[in-house]
Amino acid sequence: MLLDTYGRVATDLRVSLTDRCNLRCTYCMPEEGLRWLDRPDLLTDDEIVRMVRIAVTDLGVTDVRFTGGEPLLRPGLARIVAACAALEPRPRLSLTSNGIGLGRTAAALREAGLDRVNVSLDTLRPEVFRTLTRRDRHHDVLAGLRAAAAAGLAPVKINTVLMRGLNDDEAPDLLAWAVEHGYELRFIEQMPLDAQHGWERTGMVTAEEILTSLRTRFHLTPEGATARASAPAERWLVDGGPARVGVIASVTRPFCRACDRTRLTADGQVRNCLFAREESDLRAALRSGARDTEIAERWRAAMWGKKAGSGLDDPAFRQPDRPMSAIGG
Ligand code: SAM
Ligand code: SF4
């Protein structure tokens, strides 16, 4: 298994399928985009499936989430999902997406074996969406959400980042809307992982503020001390349930002690933490003919060195060189 020196076991693998994206969310990347990874550096579909197979069959991974960049931009996505769904033991398969294109692909992805989807949506107002993402695609995201629910990718979760002065007044409206449509809403605190290095602790909207804002309209009861377990979201029942809302307070209430994540970037680097400054180059091993056992051994070694925490509260904290979009959020 993927154990570290603090006794944590990683069973949840995040696979980034591309660093490219069709949106330009201000908290993620600059308007002009980024210098994308060169194609030959990306793992091929077969290499990705092999890495997932090693993670699942040799290293105890039970949950695989495809992300990016925007994973729906990867042409082989359905094929990759199908191959991963055929693994024994079968991992739970999920996707984090901005939802653009999900309207066309949700049913096929479900058919291929995808279990669940998280769609990022920060606002109900098309003009705010345009400002936040620098693209006029609000309508496509809503269509993607509807298609995901219709395809049975349940529960459909929504990831929301609140930005001060842009959409920080929308928390209660978003929750009312999510409850009405049967989507599970989760707020994510803005993290210092943007390519522009524009994050400021004093500028971010905290979990506490979000909860205060939600409580102006809803009665929230904690789902219970055990509900969080290793899941990063603290969850509350909305007006007695069954609807729930989550808050992922990576900055103000970090959950590093319960972290069960391991990450694979689109260019085949294993990362033991979102905020890690080191990576392990498993692509080089893959492409130099290493056997599965050798790759598994290197993966274990990469996780063994995982630090106790993100280091966000350390005055010497430095953002990782890769932005969120190239790590896989
Ligand atoms: N493009 C897909 C999407 O937006 O869902 C998948 C990749 S994106 C990097 C994954 C998640 O990270 C999204 O929910 C996005 O809102 C979130 N995210 C991106 N940058 C962030 C930041 N600086 N702080 C917190 N969350 C961030
Ligand atoms: Fe793209 Fe997701 Fe980053 Fe937005 S958060 S720019 S959708 S990768």
Coordinates of N, CA, C and O and ligand atoms in Angstrom, one line a residue, residues 20-25 27-29 68-70 98 120 325, ligand 2:
R20 N -4.3 21.5 -20.2 CA -5.0 22.5 -21.1 C -6.4 22.7 -20.5 O -7.0 21.9 -19.9
C21 N -7.0 23.9 -20.9 CA -8.3 24.2 -20.4 C -9.0 25.2 -21.4 O -8.3 26.0 -22.1
N22 N -10.3 25.1 -21.5 CA -11.1 26.0 -22.3 C -11.7 27.1 -21.5 O -12.4 28.0 -22.1
L23 N -11.4 27.2 -20.2 CA -11.8 28.4 -19.4 C -10.5 29.0 -18.9 O -9.4 28.4 -19.0
R24 N -10.6 30.2 -18.3 CA -9.5 30.9 -17.8 C -9.9 31.4 -16.4 O -9.8 32.6 -16.2
C25 N -10.3 30.6 -15.5 CA -10.8 31.1 -14.2 C -9.7 31.9 -13.5 O -8.5 31.5 -13.5
Y27 N -8.8 32.6 -10.6 CA -8.1 32.0 -9.5 C -7.2 30.9 -9.9 O -6.6 30.2 -9.0
C28 N -7.2 30.5 -11.2 CA -6.5 29.4 -11.6 C -5.4 29.7 -12.6 O -4.2 29.3 -12.5
M29 N -5.7 30.5 -13.7 CA -4.7 30.8 -14.7 C -4.9 32.1 -15.3 O -6.0 32.7 -15.3
G68 N -7.8 17.7 -14.3 CA -6.9 18.4 -15.2 C -6.5 19.7 -14.6 O -6.6 19.9 -13.4
G69 N -6.2 20.7 -15.4 CA -6.8 21.1 -16.7 C -8.2 20.6 -16.9 O -8.9 20.3 -15.9
E70 N -8.7 20.6 -18.1 CA -10.1 20.1 -18.3 C -10.0 18.7 -18.9 O -9.7 18.6 -20.1
N98 N -15.1 21.2 -15.7 CA -15.8 22.5 -15.7 C -17.2 22.3 -16.4 O -17.9 23.3 -16.5
S120 N -17.5 22.2 -11.7 CA -17.2 23.4 -11.1 C -18.2 24.5 -11.6 O -18.3 24.7 -12.8
S325 N -3.8 23.8 -12.3 CA -4.2 23.3 -13.6 C -3.2 22.2 -14.1 O -3.7 21.4 -14.9
Ligands
SF4_2 FE1 -9.9 25.5 -16.2 FE2 -10.7 24.2 -14.1 FE3 -8.6 26.0 -14.0 FE4 -11.1 26.9 -14.4 S1 -10.4 25.8 -12.6 S2 -9.2 27.5 -15.6 S3 -12.0 25.2 -15.6 S4 -8.6 24.0 -15.0

